[in-house]
CSV table of C-alpha atoms in Angstrom, one decimal:
chain,number,residue,atom,x,y,z
M,1,UNK,CA,-17.1,-40.1,-207.2
M,2,UNK,CA,-19.6,-37.9,-208.7
M,3,UNK,CA,-20.8,-34.8,-206.4
M,4,UNK,CA,-24.1,-35.0,-205.8
M,5,UNK,CA,-24.2,-32.6,-202.4
M,6,UNK,CA,-24.4,-29.1,-203.2
M,7,UNK,CA,-21.4,-28.4,-200.1
M,8,UNK,CA,-18.2,-27.6,-201.5
M,9,UNK,CA,-14.9,-26.4,-201.1
M,10,UNK,CA,-13.7,-24.0,-203.9
M,11,UNK,CA,-9.9,-24.0,-204.1
M,12,UNK,CA,-8.3,-21.5,-206.3
M,13,UNK,CA,-5.0,-23.0,-207.4
M,14,UNK,CA,-3.8,-19.6,-209.2
M,15,UNK,CA,-4.0,-17.7,-205.7
M,16,UNK,CA,-1.8,-20.4,-204.4
M,17,UNK,CA,0.9,-20.2,-206.7
M,18,UNK,CA,1.0,-17.1,-207.0
M,19,UNK,CA,1.2,-16.4,-203.2
M,20,UNK,CA,4.1,-18.6,-203.2
M,21,UNK,CA,5.7,-16.0,-205.8
M,22,UNK,CA,4.5,-13.5,-203.7
M,23,UNK,CA,6.7,-14.7,-200.5
M,24,UNK,CA,9.5,-15.8,-203.0
M,25,UNK,CA,10.0,-12.4,-203.7
M,26,UNK,CA,9.9,-11.3,-200.1
M,27,UNK,CA,12.2,-13.4,-199.1
M,28,UNK,CA,14.6,-13.1,-201.7
M,29,UNK,CA,17.0,-15.0,-204.2
M,30,UNK,CA,18.9,-16.8,-201.9
M,31,UNK,CA,16.4,-17.7,-199.7
M,32,UNK,CA,14.6,-21.2,-200.8
M,33,UNK,CA,10.8,-22.0,-199.7
M,34,UNK,CA,9.8,-25.2,-197.7
M,35,UNK,CA,5.9,-25.6,-198.6
M,36,UNK,CA,4.2,-26.7,-195.9
M,37,UNK,CA,1.5,-29.3,-196.9
M,38,UNK,CA,0.4,-30.8,-193.8
M,39,UNK,CA,-3.1,-31.8,-192.8
M,40,UNK,CA,-4.2,-32.0,-196.4
M,41,UNK,CA,-2.7,-29.0,-197.2
M,42,UNK,CA,-4.0,-26.7,-194.5
M,43,UNK,CA,-7.7,-28.2,-195.8
M,44,UNK,CA,-7.0,-27.2,-199.3
M,45,UNK,CA,-6.2,-30.8,-200.3
M,46,UNK,CA,-2.0,-31.7,-200.4
M,47,UNK,CA,-2.1,-33.7,-203.9
M,48,UNK,CA,-3.3,-30.9,-206.3
M,49,UNK,CA,-1.5,-28.3,-204.4
M,50,UNK,CA,1.6,-30.2,-204.2
M,51,UNK,CA,0.9,-30.7,-208.1
M,52,UNK,CA,0.3,-27.2,-209.0
M,53,UNK,CA,3.4,-26.3,-207.2
M,54,UNK,CA,5.7,-29.2,-208.2
M,55,UNK,CA,7.1,-26.6,-211.1
M,56,UNK,CA,7.6,-23.3,-208.7
M,57,UNK,CA,9.9,-21.5,-206.8
M,58,UNK,CA,9.4,-24.6,-204.3
M,59,UNK,CA,12.3,-26.5,-203.4
M,60,UNK,CA,10.9,-28.7,-200.4
M,61,UNK,CA,7.5,-30.1,-199.3
M,62,UNK,CA,7.0,-30.4,-195.6
M,63,UNK,CA,4.4,-32.7,-194.3
M,64,UNK,CA,3.4,-33.9,-191.3
M,65,UNK,CA,3.2,-38.0,-190.9
M,66,UNK,CA,5.2,-40.7,-193.1
M,67,UNK,CA,1.7,-41.5,-194.7
M,68,UNK,CA,1.1,-38.0,-196.0
M,69,UNK,CA,4.5,-38.2,-197.9
M,70,UNK,CA,3.5,-41.3,-199.1
M,71,UNK,CA,0.4,-40.0,-200.5
M,72,UNK,CA,2.2,-37.2,-202.0
M,73,UNK,CA,4.7,-40.0,-203.9
M,74,UNK,CA,2.0,-42.3,-205.1
M,75,UNK,CA,0.6,-38.7,-207.2
M,76,UNK,CA,3.8,-38.8,-208.5
M,77,UNK,CA,5.3,-35.7,-207.0
M,78,UNK,CA,9.4,-35.9,-207.0
M,79,UNK,CA,10.7,-32.8,-205.0
M,80,UNK,CA,12.0,-33.5,-201.5
M,81,UNK,CA,9.8,-34.0,-199.1
M,82,UNK,CA,10.7,-33.6,-195.5
M,83,UNK,CA,8.3,-35.4,-192.4
M,84,UNK,CA,8.3,-32.1,-189.6
M,85,UNK,CA,6.8,-34.6,-187.4
M,86,UNK,CA,7.7,-37.6,-185.4
M,87,UNK,CA,8.7,-41.4,-187.2
M,88,UNK,CA,7.7,-43.1,-184.0
M,89,UNK,CA,7.9,-46.0,-184.2
M,90,UNK,CA,11.0,-46.3,-185.6
M,91,UNK,CA,10.7,-49.3,-187.5
M,92,UNK,CA,8.9,-46.8,-190.1
M,93,UNK,CA,12.4,-45.8,-191.1
M,94,UNK,CA,11.6,-48.7,-193.8
M,95,UNK,CA,8.9,-46.8,-195.2
M,96,UNK,CA,10.6,-43.7,-195.2
M,97,UNK,CA,13.3,-44.7,-197.0
M,98,UNK,CA,11.4,-47.0,-199.5
M,99,UNK,CA,9.0,-43.8,-200.6
M,100,UNK,CA,12.7,-41.3,-200.1
M,101,UNK,CA,11.3,-39.3,-197.6
M,102,UNK,CA,13.5,-36.8,-195.4
M,103,UNK,CA,13.2,-37.8,-191.6
M,104,UNK,CA,12.9,-35.1,-189.2
M,105,UNK,CA,15.5,-36.4,-186.6
M,106,UNK,CA,15.1,-35.2,-183.1
M,107,UNK,CA,17.2,-38.0,-180.4
M,108,UNK,CA,20.1,-40.1,-180.4
M,109,UNK,CA,17.8,-43.2,-180.7
M,110,UNK,CA,16.5,-42.1,-183.6
M,111,UNK,CA,19.9,-41.3,-184.9
M,112,UNK,CA,21.0,-44.6,-185.0
M,113,UNK,CA,17.9,-46.2,-185.9
M,114,UNK,CA,17.7,-44.7,-189.0
M,115,UNK,CA,21.9,-45.3,-189.7
M,116,UNK,CA,21.0,-48.7,-189.0
M,117,UNK,CA,18.4,-48.9,-191.6
M,118,UNK,CA,20.2,-47.1,-194.0
M,119,UNK,CA,23.0,-48.9,-193.9
M,120,UNK,CA,21.1,-52.3,-194.1
M,121,UNK,CA,19.9,-51.0,-197.2
M,122,UNK,CA,23.3,-49.8,-198.1
M,123,UNK,CA,22.4,-46.3,-198.6
M,124,UNK,CA,23.5,-43.2,-197.6
M,125,UNK,CA,20.3,-40.9,-196.7
M,126,UNK,CA,19.5,-37.1,-195.6
M,127,UNK,CA,18.0,-36.1,-192.6
M,128,UNK,CA,17.5,-32.9,-191.4
M,129,UNK,CA,18.2,-32.2,-187.4
M,130,UNK,CA,15.6,-30.4,-185.0
M,131,UNK,CA,16.8,-28.4,-182.1
M,132,UNK,CA,14.0,-27.3,-179.4
M,133,UNK,CA,14.3,-23.8,-179.0
M,134,UNK,CA,11.9,-23.4,-176.5
M,135,UNK,CA,8.9,-24.9,-177.7
M,136,UNK,CA,9.4,-28.0,-176.0
M,137,UNK,CA,8.2,-30.3,-178.1
M,138,UNK,CA,9.8,-32.2,-180.8
M,139,UNK,CA,14.0,-31.4,-181.0
M,140,UNK,CA,17.7,-32.2,-179.3
M,141,UNK,CA,18.4,-30.2,-176.4
M,142,UNK,CA,20.9,-27.4,-176.7
M,143,UNK,CA,22.8,-29.0,-174.1
M,144,UNK,CA,23.6,-32.0,-175.7
M,145,UNK,CA,23.6,-30.9,-179.1
M,146,UNK,CA,27.8,-30.7,-179.6
M,147,UNK,CA,27.7,-34.3,-178.3
M,148,UNK,CA,25.0,-35.1,-181.1
M,149,UNK,CA,27.2,-33.9,-183.5
M,150,UNK,CA,30.2,-35.4,-182.7
M,151,UNK,CA,28.0,-39.0,-183.0
M,152,UNK,CA,26.7,-37.8,-186.1
M,153,UNK,CA,30.2,-37.3,-187.7
M,154,UNK,CA,30.8,-41.2,-186.8
M,155,UNK,CA,27.5,-42.4,-188.6
M,156,UNK,CA,28.3,-43.4,-192.0
M,157,UNK,CA,25.5,-43.9,-193.8
M,158,UNK,CA,23.0,-41.2,-193.0
M,159,UNK,CA,24.3,-37.1,-193.0
M,160,UNK,CA,22.4,-34.0,-192.2
M,161,UNK,CA,21.0,-32.4,-194.9
M,162,UNK,CA,18.9,-29.9,-192.7
M,163,UNK,CA,19.1,-28.3,-189.2
M,164,UNK,CA,15.7,-26.5,-188.0
M,165,UNK,CA,13.8,-25.2,-185.4
M,166,UNK,CA,10.8,-24.0,-184.5
M,167,UNK,CA,9.6,-20.2,-183.0
M,168,UNK,CA,6.8,-21.0,-179.7
M,169,UNK,CA,5.4,-17.4,-180.3
M,170,UNK,CA,6.5,-15.4,-183.7
M,171,UNK,CA,3.6,-13.2,-183.8
M,172,UNK,CA,3.3,-12.5,-179.9
M,173,UNK,CA,6.5,-12.6,-178.0
M,174,UNK,CA,9.6,-10.5,-179.1
M,175,UNK,CA,11.7,-10.4,-176.7
M,176,UNK,CA,11.3,-14.7,-176.3
M,177,UNK,CA,11.6,-15.1,-180.3
M,178,UNK,CA,14.6,-13.1,-180.3
M,179,UNK,CA,16.2,-15.2,-178.1
M,180,UNK,CA,15.3,-18.4,-179.6
M,181,UNK,CA,16.6,-16.8,-183.2
M,182,UNK,CA,19.9,-15.9,-181.8
M,183,UNK,CA,20.4,-19.2,-180.1
M,184,UNK,CA,19.4,-21.2,-183.3
M,185,UNK,CA,22.3,-18.9,-185.1
M,186,UNK,CA,24.6,-20.3,-183.0
M,187,UNK,CA,24.1,-24.0,-183.5
M,188,UNK,CA,23.4,-24.4,-186.6
M,189,UNK,CA,27.2,-22.5,-187.3
M,190,UNK,CA,28.3,-26.2,-185.7
M,191,UNK,CA,28.3,-28.6,-188.6
M,192,UNK,CA,27.3,-27.6,-192.1
M,193,UNK,CA,23.9,-28.5,-193.7
M,194,UNK,CA,22.8,-27.5,-196.9
M,195,UNK,CA,18.9,-25.9,-195.0
M,196,UNK,CA,18.7,-23.8,-192.2
M,197,UNK,CA,15.8,-22.7,-191.2
M,198,UNK,CA,13.4,-21.6,-188.4
M,199,UNK,CA,10.6,-19.4,-189.8
M,200,UNK,CA,7.4,-20.3,-190.4
M,201,UNK,CA,4.5,-17.9,-191.6
M,202,UNK,CA,4.5,-15.3,-189.0
M,203,UNK,CA,8.4,-15.1,-188.6
M,204,UNK,CA,8.4,-14.3,-192.5
M,205,UNK,CA,6.8,-11.6,-191.8
M,206,UNK,CA,8.3,-10.3,-188.4
M,207,UNK,CA,11.3,-11.3,-188.7
M,208,UNK,CA,13.7,-11.6,-191.4
M,209,UNK,CA,16.8,-12.2,-189.8
M,210,UNK,CA,14.7,-15.7,-188.9
M,211,UNK,CA,14.8,-16.6,-192.8
M,212,UNK,CA,18.4,-17.9,-192.8
M,213,UNK,CA,18.3,-20.0,-196.2
M,214,UNK,CA,14.8,-21.4,-196.1
M,215,UNK,CA,11.0,-20.7,-194.9
M,216,UNK,CA,8.3,-22.6,-194.0
M,217,UNK,CA,5.1,-21.1,-194.9
M,218,UNK,CA,1.9,-22.8,-194.2
M,219,UNK,CA,-0.7,-20.5,-193.7
M,220,UNK,CA,0.7,-17.5,-196.3
M,221,UNK,CA,0.7,-20.4,-198.8
M,222,UNK,CA,-3.1,-20.3,-198.8
M,223,UNK,CA,-3.7,-16.5,-198.9
M,224,UNK,CA,-4.2,-16.3,-194.9
M,225,UNK,CA,-2.8,-14.6,-192.2
M,226,UNK,CA,-1.3,-15.6,-189.0
M,227,UNK,CA,-4.8,-14.6,-186.0
M,228,UNK,CA,-2.6,-11.7,-184.5
M,229,UNK,CA,-1.9,-9.9,-187.9
M,230,UNK,CA,-4.6,-7.5,-189.0
M,231,UNK,CA,-2.5,-6.6,-191.8
M,232,UNK,CA,0.8,-7.6,-193.4
M,233,UNK,CA,3.5,-6.2,-195.9
M,234,UNK,CA,3.0,-9.7,-197.9
M,235,UNK,CA,-0.3,-9.2,-199.4
M,236,UNK,CA,-1.7,-13.0,-200.2
M,237,UNK,CA,-4.9,-13.9,-201.6
M,238,UNK,CA,-7.3,-16.5,-199.9
M,239,UNK,CA,-7.5,-19.6,-202.0
M,240,UNK,CA,-10.3,-21.3,-200.7
M,241,UNK,CA,-14.3,-20.8,-200.2
M,242,UNK,CA,-16.5,-22.7,-198.4
M,243,UNK,CA,-20.0,-22.8,-200.1
M,244,UNK,CA,-23.6,-24.6,-200.3
M,245,UNK,CA,-27.4,-24.4,-201.1
M,246,UNK,CA,-30.8,-23.8,-199.2
M,247,UNK,CA,-32.2,-27.4,-200.3
M,248,UNK,CA,-35.1,-26.3,-197.7
M,249,UNK,CA,-37.2,-22.9,-196.7
M,250,UNK,CA,-40.9,-22.6,-194.7
M,251,UNK,CA,-42.5,-19.7,-193.2
M,252,UNK,CA,-42.8,-20.1,-189.1
M,253,UNK,CA,-44.9,-18.3,-186.4
M,254,UNK,CA,-43.7,-16.2,-184.0
M,255,UNK,CA,-42.4,-18.2,-180.8
M,256,UNK,CA,-41.3,-21.1,-183.0
M,257,UNK,CA,-37.9,-23.1,-181.6
M,258,UNK,CA,-35.3,-24.2,-183.9
M,259,UNK,CA,-33.3,-27.0,-183.9
M,260,UNK,CA,-32.0,-29.1,-181.0
M,261,UNK,CA,-32.8,-27.9,-177.5
M,262,UNK,CA,-34.8,-25.1,-177.8
M,263,UNK,CA,-31.8,-22.5,-178.0
M,264,UNK,CA,-33.6,-20.1,-180.6
M,265,UNK,CA,-37.0,-18.8,-179.8
M,266,UNK,CA,-38.5,-16.9,-183.6
M,267,UNK,CA,-39.8,-12.9,-182.1
M,268,UNK,CA,-41.5,-13.2,-185.7
M,269,UNK,CA,-42.8,-14.4,-188.5
M,270,UNK,CA,-40.1,-15.7,-189.8
M,271,UNK,CA,-38.8,-17.8,-193.3
M,272,UNK,CA,-36.1,-19.8,-192.1
M,273,UNK,CA,-33.6,-22.0,-194.6
M,274,UNK,CA,-32.2,-25.3,-194.7
M,275,UNK,CA,-28.6,-25.6,-195.7
M,276,UNK,CA,-26.5,-29.1,-195.4
M,277,UNK,CA,-24.1,-28.3,-193.6
M,278,UNK,CA,-23.1,-29.2,-189.9
M,279,UNK,CA,-20.5,-29.9,-187.8
M,280,UNK,CA,-19.7,-32.7,-189.2
M,281,UNK,CA,-18.3,-30.9,-192.4
M,282,UNK,CA,-16.0,-29.1,-190.1
M,283,UNK,CA,-18.9,-25.8,-189.9
M,284,UNK,CA,-18.3,-26.2,-186.2
M,285,UNK,CA,-21.1,-26.0,-183.1
M,286,UNK,CA,-19.9,-22.8,-181.8
M,287,UNK,CA,-21.2,-21.2,-185.0
M,288,UNK,CA,-24.7,-22.1,-183.6
M,289,UNK,CA,-26.4,-18.7,-182.9
M,290,UNK,CA,-23.4,-16.7,-183.2
M,291,UNK,CA,-22.7,-17.0,-187.2
M,292,UNK,CA,-23.3,-15.3,-190.5
M,293,UNK,CA,-23.0,-16.6,-193.9
M,294,UNK,CA,-23.6,-14.7,-197.3
M,295,UNK,CA,-27.2,-14.9,-199.3
M,296,UNK,CA,-27.8,-12.9,-202.1
M,297,UNK,CA,-25.1,-10.9,-201.4
M,298,UNK,CA,-26.5,-10.0,-197.8
M,299,UNK,CA,-25.8,-11.2,-194.3
M,300,UNK,CA,-28.3,-14.2,-193.1
M,301,UNK,CA,-28.0,-15.3,-189.4
M,302,UNK,CA,-26.9,-18.9,-188.1
M,303,UNK,CA,-30.4,-19.6,-185.8
M,304,UNK,CA,-30.7,-22.3,-183.5
M,305,UNK,CA,-27.4,-25.2,-182.8
M,306,UNK,CA,-25.7,-26.3,-185.9
M,307,UNK,CA,-26.7,-29.8,-186.2
M,308,UNK,CA,-24.7,-32.8,-187.4
M,309,UNK,CA,-25.2,-32.3,-191.3
M,310,UNK,CA,-27.5,-29.7,-191.6
M,311,UNK,CA,-28.2,-25.9,-190.3
M,312,UNK,CA,-30.5,-23.2,-190.4
M,313,UNK,CA,-30.5,-19.6,-191.1
M,314,UNK,CA,-32.8,-16.9,-190.6
M,315,UNK,CA,-33.3,-15.0,-194.0
M,316,UNK,CA,-36.7,-12.9,-193.6
M,317,UNK,CA,-35.2,-9.8,-194.5
M,318,UNK,CA,-33.5,-11.1,-197.1
M,319,UNK,CA,-36.0,-10.7,-200.6
M,320,UNK,CA,-36.5,-13.4,-203.0
M,321,UNK,CA,-34.8,-16.2,-202.0
M,322,UNK,CA,-35.4,-19.6,-203.2
M,323,UNK,CA,-34.7,-23.4,-202.8
M,324,UNK,CA,-31.6,-23.6,-204.3
M,325,UNK,CA,-29.8,-20.1,-203.9
M,326,UNK,CA,-26.1,-20.2,-203.2
M,327,UNK,CA,-25.3,-19.4,-199.6
M,328,UNK,CA,-21.7,-18.7,-198.7
M,329,UNK,CA,-19.7,-19.7,-195.7
M,330,UNK,CA,-16.6,-18.5,-196.3
M,331,UNK,CA,-15.8,-16.4,-199.0
M,332,UNK,CA,-17.0,-13.5,-201.3
M,333,UNK,CA,-20.5,-12.8,-202.8
M,334,UNK,CA,-21.6,-9.5,-203.8
M,335,UNK,CA,-20.0,-6.4,-202.2
M,336,UNK,CA,-19.7,-8.7,-199.1
M,337,UNK,CA,-17.1,-11.1,-197.3
M,338,UNK,CA,-16.8,-13.8,-194.9
M,339,UNK,CA,-13.7,-14.5,-193.9
M,340,UNK,CA,-11.6,-17.4,-192.3
M,341,UNK,CA,-10.7,-15.3,-190.1
M,342,UNK,CA,-14.5,-13.8,-189.4
M,343,UNK,CA,-15.3,-17.4,-188.2
M,344,UNK,CA,-12.7,-18.1,-186.5
M,345,UNK,CA,-13.2,-14.9,-184.2
M,346,UNK,CA,-16.3,-16.4,-183.7
M,347,UNK,CA,-15.2,-19.3,-182.4
M,348,UNK,CA,-12.6,-18.2,-180.0
M,349,UNK,CA,-10.2,-19.7,-182.0
M,350,UNK,CA,-7.3,-19.4,-185.2
M,351,UNK,CA,-7.9,-19.5,-188.5
M,352,UNK,CA,-5.8,-22.5,-189.1
M,353,UNK,CA,-8.5,-24.7,-187.6
M,354,UNK,CA,-11.3,-23.3,-189.2
M,355,UNK,CA,-9.7,-24.5,-192.2
M,356,UNK,CA,-8.2,-28.0,-191.5
M,357,UNK,CA,-11.7,-28.8,-190.0
M,358,UNK,CA,-13.3,-28.9,-193.1
M,359,UNK,CA,-13.8,-32.7,-193.7
M,360,UNK,CA,-13.1,-35.0,-196.1
M,361,UNK,CA,-16.9,-35.4,-196.9
M,362,UNK,CA,-16.8,-32.1,-198.1
M,363,UNK,CA,-15.9,-32.3,-201.7
M,364,UNK,CA,-12.8,-30.1,-203.1
M,365,UNK,CA,-13.5,-28.1,-206.3
M,366,UNK,CA,-10.6,-26.8,-208.1
M,367,UNK,CA,-10.7,-23.4,-210.3
């Protein structure tokens, strides 16, 4: 469909490709990369990102759901795809096998069910075994790990291609993180596997001992840093900009209320611009009376409540503003910049939520 609305997310695929190269150089030649492209590649567009990285240093793609994996296969992605999330109900293993996806196994029932499906198809199929070392989400208990390994050895139609876990607070709690890494390292020695992995973006930066032979960058690929890092030894570049245009301008009198419920009242004669972006697009309501955007390279305030489809700006102090002028929500304009981290801080959240909240109705334009 032709793009008609002036609101769009611009994605720089070269930055994504370069970021992977930077990560690869940082972890070294003996550590492979699993590129996490779940949640539509953190809002950047999973298919286009995966196509860009298909011929890069990326060894495996990581998704959260079976549907996300199928989408990549239908788009022609050939590399291994690991489903990091649950595959329950286990009848879904038929689709996992059909599309040659690699499941995460985190229970005895899942293990037995996957083996039965593989046996029915007369195949010997790979999976990654997930161990819970402290997240209390998906993963088998370390206490049952050894007995489970013995059971796996007796199953003829499946095999462990990888063993992994997930760090609960790699950017914050050093003692707990190191405890998780030590426990995982000990357990991973119990059975051979092609891939051993526990490190996501924060631990890639902070804990070299967590790299093993595979790392799982997500946020870093898109040029974003975990929220606890104000700086990083890895110099990645953001790949996403969120932009729109002014579609309406009006001058209003002093004491005029703007948007729903009169939460903003003008204190002077004001020039108010309307832009076609709202919380249905992912510009969250927490930005109401609380955000800055860029117009003509200067910061303009969001005034009044963010609506579902529109937002109002005070452009009184910016000269020569006209309908059609570009407005930058995330990105750079002139000498000014607004990052996803800036938006996240205002909304008391994390940059992950900001970029993954950009909805499907915002077209992704690849530059």
